[in-house]
Amino acid sequence: MSQPDPTAPQPDATAPGSALDAVAEELGPGGALAPEADADGYRRRMARRKEVQQQRVGERNLEKGLVLVFTGDGKGKTTAALGLVLRTLGHGDAVAVVQFIKGGWQPGEAKALELFGDALAWHALGEGFTWETQDRERDRVLVQAAWERSLSYLADANRKLVVLDEVNVALKLGYLAVEQVLEGLTLRPELTHVALTGRGAPPALVERADLVTEMKLLRHPFREQGVKAQRGIEF
């Protein structure tokens, strides 16, 4: 039997529903993972699992604007944030996307989302990768301009979601201070969500976030196979 990882985050015993969480984990997700071989035994387990799940959902009734961080070396960080954009627009709420660093091309998602008109504000305020721009001071100025634009949206109660795409990279490169970002997050109305993407999210931002997902790179066609960036996949 494997031993528990002492470095893994431990559940908060004082958190809402923590006891129910433990019961849900013990009951498991079902399927072939359930130990019961007979249909009746399996049905009883899943009925209990449903009961526990309903109690867990019922206990969690807090509503608040969330800080969501998508980071890591794997692909999919911006894609995850844009999934939230599409979901929010689908509910009829307004969204703002500010792209740091990116800006040397118009991605396919920007074209597609034009269909939502004024409900979506999209700003690509960079000029591309550092090895393309080759001008550190201009990059810094552009990032600061993008941040000023971001502040106007963070304080706008009409925007349900604000996406700061590749802002973590701007932080990593030293073009933006983490203190600026943390202070900017305090401007948000109570129910406004903000998603921040890019590799290398700083610890202070991770600590502040309500949700952090780290994309882990296992395989990539560019590295292993020499496959170029392709329309619909990378842009």
PDB file of C-alpha atoms in Angstrom:
ATOM      1  CA  MET A   1       0.000   0.000   0.000  1.00  0.00           C
ATOM      2  CA  SER A   2       1.355   3.415  -0.977  1.00  0.00           C
ATOM      3  CA  GLN A   3       2.124   5.873   1.794  1.00  0.00           C
ATOM      4  CA  PRO A   4       0.471   9.320   1.874  1.00  0.00           C
ATOM      5  CA  ASP A   5       2.529  12.177   0.493  1.00  0.00           C
ATOM      6  CA  PRO A   6       3.387  14.462   3.453  1.00  0.00           C
ATOM      7  CA  THR A   7       3.974  17.394   1.073  1.00  0.00           C
ATOM      8  CA  ALA A   8       0.501  17.185  -0.478  1.00  0.00           C
ATOM      9  CA  PRO A   9      -2.046  19.840   0.541  1.00  0.00           C
ATOM     10  CA  GLN A  10      -4.121  18.563   3.438  1.00  0.00           C
ATOM     11  CA  PRO A  11      -7.881  19.077   3.708  1.00  0.00           C
ATOM     12  CA  ASP A  12      -9.071  21.760   6.100  1.00  0.00           C
ATOM     13  CA  ALA A  13     -10.994  19.971   8.827  1.00  0.00           C
ATOM     14  CA  THR A  14     -12.842  23.195   9.612  1.00  0.00           C
ATOM     15  CA  ALA A  15     -13.976  23.786   6.025  1.00  0.00           C
ATOM     16  CA  PRO A  16     -17.691  23.463   5.183  1.00  0.00           C
ATOM     17  CA  GLY A  17     -18.610  19.859   4.462  1.00  0.00           C
ATOM     18  CA  SER A  18     -15.168  18.449   5.256  1.00  0.00           C
ATOM     19  CA  ALA A  19     -16.679  15.396   6.985  1.00  0.00           C
ATOM     20  CA  LEU A  20     -18.975  14.791   4.016  1.00  0.00           C
ATOM     21  CA  ASP A  21     -16.025  15.161   1.665  1.00  0.00           C
ATOM     22  CA  ALA A  22     -14.299  12.309   3.478  1.00  0.00           C
ATOM     23  CA  VAL A  23     -17.427  10.131   3.193  1.00  0.00           C
ATOM     24  CA  ALA A  24     -17.724  10.936  -0.516  1.00  0.00           C
ATOM     25  CA  GLU A  25     -14.100   9.980  -1.077  1.00  0.00           C
ATOM     26  CA  GLU A  26     -14.593   6.715   0.806  1.00  0.00           C
ATOM     27  CA  LEU A  27     -17.674   5.835  -1.249  1.00  0.00           C
ATOM     28  CA  GLY A  28     -15.800   6.625  -4.444  1.00  0.00           C
ATOM     29  CA  PRO A  29     -17.022   7.551  -7.939  1.00  0.00           C
ATOM     30  CA  GLY A  30     -18.465   4.129  -8.720  1.00  0.00           C
ATOM     31  CA  GLY A  31     -18.037   2.221 -11.944  1.00  0.00           C
ATOM     32  CA  ALA A  32     -15.420  -0.524 -11.939  1.00  0.00           C
ATOM     33  CA  LEU A  33     -13.797   1.128  -8.906  1.00  0.00           C
ATOM     34  CA  ALA A  34     -16.648   0.078  -6.615  1.00  0.00           C
ATOM     35  CA  PRO A  35     -15.955  -3.215  -4.771  1.00  0.00           C
ATOM     36  CA  GLU A  36     -19.507  -4.609  -5.007  1.00  0.00           C
ATOM     37  CA  ALA A  37     -19.916  -7.395  -7.548  1.00  0.00           C
ATOM     38  CA  ASP A  38     -23.726  -7.553  -7.231  1.00  0.00           C
ATOM     39  CA  ALA A  39     -26.104  -4.961  -8.706  1.00  0.00           C
ATOM     40  CA  ASP A  40     -28.042  -4.422  -5.473  1.00  0.00           C
ATOM     41  CA  GLY A  41     -24.918  -3.711  -3.452  1.00  0.00           C
ATOM     42  CA  TYR A  42     -23.649  -1.306  -6.100  1.00  0.00           C
ATOM     43  CA  ARG A  43     -27.013   0.479  -6.242  1.00  0.00           C
ATOM     44  CA  ARG A  44     -27.000   0.972  -2.463  1.00  0.00           C
ATOM     45  CA  ARG A  45     -23.485   2.415  -2.599  1.00  0.00           C
ATOM     46  CA  MET A  46     -24.403   4.834  -5.367  1.00  0.00           C
ATOM     47  CA  ALA A  47     -27.655   5.849  -3.667  1.00  0.00           C
ATOM     48  CA  ARG A  48     -25.642   6.733  -0.564  1.00  0.00           C
ATOM     49  CA  ARG A  49     -23.111   8.552  -2.744  1.00  0.00           C
ATOM     50  CA  LYS A  50     -25.919  10.608  -4.312  1.00  0.00           C
ATOM     51  CA  GLU A  51     -27.307  11.471  -0.885  1.00  0.00           C
ATOM     52  CA  VAL A  52     -23.886  12.628   0.331  1.00  0.00           C
ATOM     53  CA  GLN A  53     -23.303  14.650  -2.839  1.00  0.00           C
ATOM     54  CA  GLN A  54     -26.617  16.451  -2.449  1.00  0.00           C
ATOM     55  CA  GLN A  55     -25.706  17.340   1.129  1.00  0.00           C
ATOM     56  CA  ARG A  56     -22.289  18.596   0.027  1.00  0.00           C
ATOM     57  CA  VAL A  57     -23.832  20.840  -2.620  1.00  0.00           C
ATOM     58  CA  GLY A  58     -26.470  22.093  -0.199  1.00  0.00           C
ATOM     59  CA  GLU A  59     -23.886  23.122   2.399  1.00  0.00           C
ATOM     60  CA  ARG A  60     -21.886  25.198  -0.073  1.00  0.00           C
ATOM     61  CA  ASN A  61     -24.080  28.216  -0.661  1.00  0.00           C
ATOM     62  CA  LEU A  62     -21.512  31.032  -0.693  1.00  0.00           C
ATOM     63  CA  GLU A  63     -21.384  33.188  -3.836  1.00  0.00           C
ATOM     64  CA  LYS A  64     -18.407  35.466  -4.545  1.00  0.00           C
ATOM     65  CA  GLY A  65     -16.200  36.741  -7.310  1.00  0.00           C
ATOM     66  CA  LEU A  66     -13.325  34.311  -7.798  1.00  0.00           C
ATOM     67  CA  VAL A  67      -9.650  34.745  -8.628  1.00  0.00           C
ATOM     68  CA  LEU A  68      -8.707  31.889 -10.958  1.00  0.00           C
ATOM     69  CA  VAL A  69      -5.109  31.196 -11.964  1.00  0.00           C
ATOM     70  CA  PHE A  70      -4.151  28.946 -14.881  1.00  0.00           C
ATOM     71  CA  THR A  71      -0.398  28.354 -14.921  1.00  0.00           C
ATOM     72  CA  GLY A  72       2.226  25.680 -15.590  1.00  0.00           C
ATOM     73  CA  ASP A  73       4.358  24.596 -18.550  1.00  0.00           C
ATOM     74  CA  GLY A  74       1.606  22.625 -20.259  1.00  0.00           C
ATOM     75  CA  LYS A  75      -0.618  23.830 -23.081  1.00  0.00           C
ATOM     76  CA  GLY A  76      -4.185  24.936 -22.376  1.00  0.00           C
ATOM     77  CA  LYS A  77      -3.966  27.891 -19.989  1.00  0.00           C
ATOM     78  CA  THR A  78      -5.496  30.490 -22.301  1.00  0.00           C
ATOM     79  CA  THR A  79      -7.867  27.866 -23.672  1.00  0.00           C
ATOM     80  CA  ALA A  80      -9.197  27.216 -20.168  1.00  0.00           C
ATOM     81  CA  ALA A  81      -9.774  30.931 -19.577  1.00  0.00           C
ATOM     82  CA  LEU A  82     -11.521  31.312 -22.936  1.00  0.00           C
ATOM     83  CA  GLY A  83     -13.830  28.459 -21.992  1.00  0.00           C
ATOM     84  CA  LEU A  84     -14.944  30.629 -19.082  1.00  0.00           C
ATOM     85  CA  VAL A  85     -15.367  33.548 -21.501  1.00  0.00           C
ATOM     86  CA  LEU A  86     -17.678  31.529 -23.739  1.00  0.00           C
ATOM     87  CA  ARG A  87     -19.632  30.192 -20.766  1.00  0.00           C
ATOM     88  CA  THR A  88     -20.090  33.665 -19.290  1.00  0.00           C
ATOM     89  CA  LEU A  89     -21.161  35.183 -22.606  1.00  0.00           C
ATOM     90  CA  GLY A  90     -23.594  32.319 -23.042  1.00  0.00           C
ATOM     91  CA  HIS A  91     -25.318  33.402 -19.833  1.00  0.00           C
ATOM     92  CA  GLY A  92     -25.713  36.911 -21.232  1.00  0.00           C
ATOM     93  CA  ASP A  93     -23.026  38.543 -19.078  1.00  0.00           C
ATOM     94  CA  ALA A  94     -20.314  40.916 -20.304  1.00  0.00           C
ATOM     95  CA  VAL A  95     -16.630  39.960 -20.424  1.00  0.00           C
ATOM     96  CA  ALA A  96     -13.309  41.742 -20.941  1.00  0.00           C
ATOM     97  CA  VAL A  97     -10.119  40.075 -22.197  1.00  0.00           C
ATOM     98  CA  VAL A  98      -6.793  41.883 -21.976  1.00  0.00           C
ATOM     99  CA  GLN A  99      -3.844  40.066 -23.531  1.00  0.00           C
ATOM    100  CA  PHE A 100      -0.365  40.878 -22.258  1.00  0.00           C
ATOM    101  CA  ILE A 101       2.632  39.992 -24.454  1.00  0.00           C
ATOM    102  CA  LYS A 102       0.418  38.562 -27.214  1.00  0.00           C
ATOM    103  CA  GLY A 103      -0.625  40.856 -30.016  1.00  0.00           C
ATOM    104  CA  GLY A 104       1.454  40.040 -33.079  1.00  0.00           C
ATOM    105  CA  TRP A 105      -1.465  38.131 -34.629  1.00  0.00           C
ATOM    106  CA  GLN A 106      -5.236  37.823 -34.336  1.00  0.00           C
ATOM    107  CA  PRO A 107      -6.153  34.417 -32.890  1.00  0.00           C
ATOM    108  CA  GLY A 108      -9.108  32.444 -34.170  1.00  0.00           C
ATOM    109  CA  GLU A 109     -10.995  32.771 -30.889  1.00  0.00           C
ATOM    110  CA  ALA A 110     -10.941  36.580 -31.165  1.00  0.00           C
ATOM    111  CA  LYS A 111     -12.543  36.353 -34.598  1.00  0.00           C
ATOM    112  CA  ALA A 112     -15.173  33.863 -33.446  1.00  0.00           C
ATOM    113  CA  LEU A 113     -16.110  35.828 -30.348  1.00  0.00           C
ATOM    114  CA  GLU A 114     -16.728  38.986 -32.385  1.00  0.00           C
ATOM    115  CA  LEU A 115     -20.220  37.544 -32.807  1.00  0.00           C
ATOM    116  CA  PHE A 116     -21.005  38.648 -29.247  1.00  0.00           C
ATOM    117  CA  GLY A 117     -20.526  42.316 -30.119  1.00  0.00           C
ATOM    118  CA  ASP A 118     -20.296  44.806 -27.258  1.00  0.00           C
ATOM    119  CA  ALA A 119     -20.734  42.059 -24.651  1.00  0.00           C
ATOM    120  CA  LEU A 120     -17.058  41.242 -25.201  1.00  0.00           C
ATOM    121  CA  ALA A 121     -14.191  43.726 -24.972  1.00  0.00           C
ATOM    122  CA  TRP A 122     -10.985  42.192 -26.407  1.00  0.00           C
ATOM    123  CA  HIS A 123      -7.623  43.940 -26.289  1.00  0.00           C
ATOM    124  CA  ALA A 124      -4.371  42.381 -27.534  1.00  0.00           C
ATOM    125  CA  LEU A 125      -1.936  44.995 -26.256  1.00  0.00           C
ATOM    126  CA  GLY A 126       1.443  43.341 -26.696  1.00  0.00           C
ATOM    127  CA  GLU A 127       3.583  43.018 -29.791  1.00  0.00           C
ATOM    128  CA  GLY A 128       4.631  39.400 -29.502  1.00  0.00           C
ATOM    129  CA  PHE A 129       7.323  37.355 -27.803  1.00  0.00           C
ATOM    130  CA  THR A 130      10.409  39.010 -26.353  1.00  0.00           C
ATOM    131  CA  TRP A 131      12.619  37.492 -29.059  1.00  0.00           C
ATOM    132  CA  GLU A 132      10.392  39.093 -31.669  1.00  0.00           C
ATOM    133  CA  THR A 133      10.140  42.576 -30.130  1.00  0.00           C
ATOM    134  CA  GLN A 134      13.781  42.761 -28.989  1.00  0.00           C
ATOM    135  CA  ASP A 135      12.976  45.987 -27.124  1.00  0.00           C
ATOM    136  CA  ARG A 136      12.769  45.538 -23.365  1.00  0.00           C
ATOM    137  CA  GLU A 137      11.716  49.098 -22.550  1.00  0.00           C
ATOM    138  CA  ARG A 138       8.950  49.145 -25.160  1.00  0.00           C
ATOM    139  CA  ASP A 139       7.686  45.808 -23.854  1.00  0.00           C
ATOM    140  CA  ARG A 140       7.547  47.254 -20.351  1.00  0.00           C
ATOM    141  CA  VAL A 141       5.650  50.323 -21.517  1.00  0.00           C
ATOM    142  CA  LEU A 142       3.130  48.181 -23.415  1.00  0.00           C
ATOM    143  CA  VAL A 143       2.585  45.935 -20.382  1.00  0.00           C
ATOM    144  CA  GLN A 144       1.978  48.931 -18.147  1.00  0.00           C
ATOM    145  CA  ALA A 145      -0.517  50.302 -20.684  1.00  0.00           C
ATOM    146  CA  ALA A 146      -2.250  46.926 -20.749  1.00  0.00           C
ATOM    147  CA  TRP A 147      -2.408  46.967 -16.957  1.00  0.00           C
ATOM    148  CA  GLU A 148      -4.012  50.412 -16.927  1.00  0.00           C
ATOM    149  CA  ARG A 149      -6.653  49.123 -19.338  1.00  0.00           C
ATOM    150  CA  SER A 150      -7.137  46.085 -17.107  1.00  0.00           C
ATOM    151  CA  LEU A 151      -7.768  48.275 -14.072  1.00  0.00           C
ATOM    152  CA  SER A 152     -10.660  49.984 -15.824  1.00  0.00           C
ATOM    153  CA  TYR A 153     -12.322  46.620 -16.428  1.00  0.00           C
ATOM    154  CA  LEU A 154     -11.553  45.229 -12.977  1.00  0.00           C
ATOM    155  CA  ALA A 155     -13.471  48.139 -11.463  1.00  0.00           C
ATOM    156  CA  ASP A 156     -16.388  47.827 -13.903  1.00  0.00           C
ATOM    157  CA  ALA A 157     -19.399  46.166 -12.267  1.00  0.00           C
ATOM    158  CA  ASN A 158     -20.873  45.520 -15.732  1.00  0.00           C
ATOM    159  CA  ARG A 159     -18.129  42.964 -16.480  1.00  0.00           C
ATOM    160  CA  LYS A 160     -18.853  39.603 -14.912  1.00  0.00           C
ATOM    161  CA  LEU A 161     -15.485  38.161 -15.982  1.00  0.00           C
ATOM    162  CA  VAL A 162     -12.119  39.777 -16.690  1.00  0.00           C
ATOM    163  CA  VAL A 163      -9.374  37.675 -18.279  1.00  0.00           C
ATOM    164  CA  LEU A 164      -5.766  38.828 -17.911  1.00  0.00           C
ATOM    165  CA  ASP A 165      -4.111  36.595 -20.475  1.00  0.00           C
ATOM    166  CA  GLU A 166      -0.351  35.959 -20.083  1.00  0.00           C
ATOM    167  CA  VAL A 167      -0.174  38.399 -17.185  1.00  0.00           C
ATOM    168  CA  ASN A 168       1.897  35.814 -15.295  1.00  0.00           C
ATOM    169  CA  VAL A 169       4.544  36.052 -18.017  1.00  0.00           C
ATOM    170  CA  ALA A 170       4.574  39.836 -17.698  1.00  0.00           C
ATOM    171  CA  LEU A 171       5.129  39.372 -13.967  1.00  0.00           C
ATOM    172  CA  LYS A 172       7.882  36.815 -14.524  1.00  0.00           C
ATOM    173  CA  LEU A 173       9.715  39.114 -16.951  1.00  0.00           C
ATOM    174  CA  GLY A 174       9.608  41.988 -14.466  1.00  0.00           C
ATOM    175  CA  TYR A 175       7.415  44.240 -16.604  1.00  0.00           C
ATOM    176  CA  LEU A 176       4.720  44.297 -13.923  1.00  0.00           C
ATOM    177  CA  ALA A 177       4.931  44.027 -10.126  1.00  0.00           C
ATOM    178  CA  VAL A 178       2.890  41.420  -8.281  1.00  0.00           C
ATOM    179  CA  GLU A 179       1.901  44.141  -5.807  1.00  0.00           C
ATOM    180  CA  GLN A 180       0.202  46.009  -8.658  1.00  0.00           C
ATOM    181  CA  VAL A 181      -1.829  42.956  -9.563  1.00  0.00           C
ATOM    182  CA  LEU A 182      -2.821  42.130  -5.987  1.00  0.00           C
ATOM    183  CA  GLU A 183      -3.933  45.716  -5.418  1.00  0.00           C
ATOM    184  CA  GLY A 184      -5.863  45.704  -8.692  1.00  0.00           C
ATOM    185  CA  LEU A 185      -7.763  42.595  -7.629  1.00  0.00           C
ATOM    186  CA  THR A 186      -9.150  44.514  -4.673  1.00  0.00           C
ATOM    187  CA  LEU A 187     -10.938  46.896  -7.068  1.00  0.00           C
ATOM    188  CA  ARG A 188     -13.326  44.204  -8.230  1.00  0.00           C
ATOM    189  CA  PRO A 189     -17.008  44.369  -7.388  1.00  0.00           C
ATOM    190  CA  GLU A 190     -18.108  41.553  -5.103  1.00  0.00           C
ATOM    191  CA  LEU A 191     -19.310  39.166  -7.830  1.00  0.00           C
ATOM    192  CA  THR A 192     -16.734  39.856 -10.573  1.00  0.00           C
ATOM    193  CA  HIS A 193     -14.472  36.951 -11.501  1.00  0.00           C
ATOM    194  CA  VAL A 194     -10.939  37.358 -12.850  1.00  0.00           C
ATOM    195  CA  ALA A 195      -8.833  34.724 -14.614  1.00  0.00           C
ATOM    196  CA  LEU A 196      -5.067  35.145 -14.853  1.00  0.00           C
ATOM    197  CA  THR A 197      -3.060  32.956 -17.216  1.00  0.00           C
ATOM    198  CA  GLY A 198       0.552  32.267 -18.093  1.00  0.00           C
ATOM    199  CA  ARG A 199       3.525  30.261 -16.926  1.00  0.00           C
ATOM    200  CA  GLY A 200       5.255  30.929 -13.662  1.00  0.00           C
ATOM    201  CA  ALA A 201       2.492  32.424 -11.539  1.00  0.00           C
ATOM    202  CA  PRO A 202       4.266  34.008  -8.537  1.00  0.00           C
ATOM    203  CA  PRO A 203       3.676  32.481  -5.088  1.00  0.00           C
ATOM    204  CA  ALA A 204       1.923  35.609  -3.798  1.00  0.00           C
ATOM    205  CA  LEU A 205      -0.662  35.368  -6.575  1.00  0.00           C
ATOM    206  CA  VAL A 206      -1.124  31.641  -6.051  1.00  0.00           C
ATOM    207  CA  GLU A 207      -1.704  32.298  -2.359  1.00  0.00           C
ATOM    208  CA  ARG A 208      -4.302  34.961  -3.160  1.00  0.00           C
ATOM    209  CA  ALA A 209      -6.210  32.873  -5.714  1.00  0.00           C
ATOM    210  CA  ASP A 210      -9.400  30.945  -5.030  1.00  0.00           C
ATOM    211  CA  LEU A 211      -8.630  28.390  -7.740  1.00  0.00           C
ATOM    212  CA  VAL A 212      -5.237  27.428  -9.154  1.00  0.00           C
ATOM    213  CA  THR A 213      -4.778  24.920 -11.955  1.00  0.00           C
ATOM    214  CA  GLU A 214      -1.295  23.955 -13.096  1.00  0.00           C
ATOM    215  CA  MET A 215      -1.046  22.565 -16.611  1.00  0.00           C
ATOM    216  CA  LYS A 216       1.632  19.874 -16.701  1.00  0.00           C
ATOM    217  CA  LEU A 217       3.553  19.204 -19.897  1.00  0.00           C
ATOM    218  CA  LEU A 218       3.845  15.505 -20.750  1.00  0.00           C
ATOM    219  CA  ARG A 219       4.153  15.576 -24.525  1.00  0.00           C
ATOM    220  CA  HIS A 220       4.151  18.353 -27.118  1.00  0.00           C
ATOM    221  CA  PRO A 221       4.156  17.890 -30.917  1.00  0.00           C
ATOM    222  CA  PHE A 222       6.432  20.915 -31.451  1.00  0.00           C
ATOM    223  CA  ARG A 223       9.170  19.375 -29.300  1.00  0.00           C
ATOM    224  CA  GLU A 224       8.875  15.681 -30.037  1.00  0.00           C
ATOM    225  CA  GLN A 225       7.772  15.736 -33.685  1.00  0.00           C
ATOM    226  CA  GLY A 226       8.720  19.117 -35.073  1.00  0.00           C
ATOM    227  CA  VAL A 227       5.077  19.985 -35.754  1.00  0.00           C
ATOM    228  CA  LYS A 228       4.560  23.697 -36.408  1.00  0.00           C
ATOM    229  CA  ALA A 229       1.946  25.878 -34.739  1.00  0.00           C
ATOM    230  CA  GLN A 230      -1.315  25.107 -36.493  1.00  0.00           C
ATOM    231  CA  ARG A 231      -4.507  27.089 -37.058  1.00  0.00           C
ATOM    232  CA  GLY A 232      -7.234  26.060 -34.624  1.00  0.00           C
ATOM    233  CA  ILE A 233      -4.734  24.507 -32.189  1.00  0.00           C
ATOM    234  CA  GLU A 234      -2.223  27.219 -31.308  1.00  0.00           C
ATOM    235  CA  PHE A 235      -4.018  30.234 -32.750  1.00  0.00           C
TER     236      PHE A 235
END
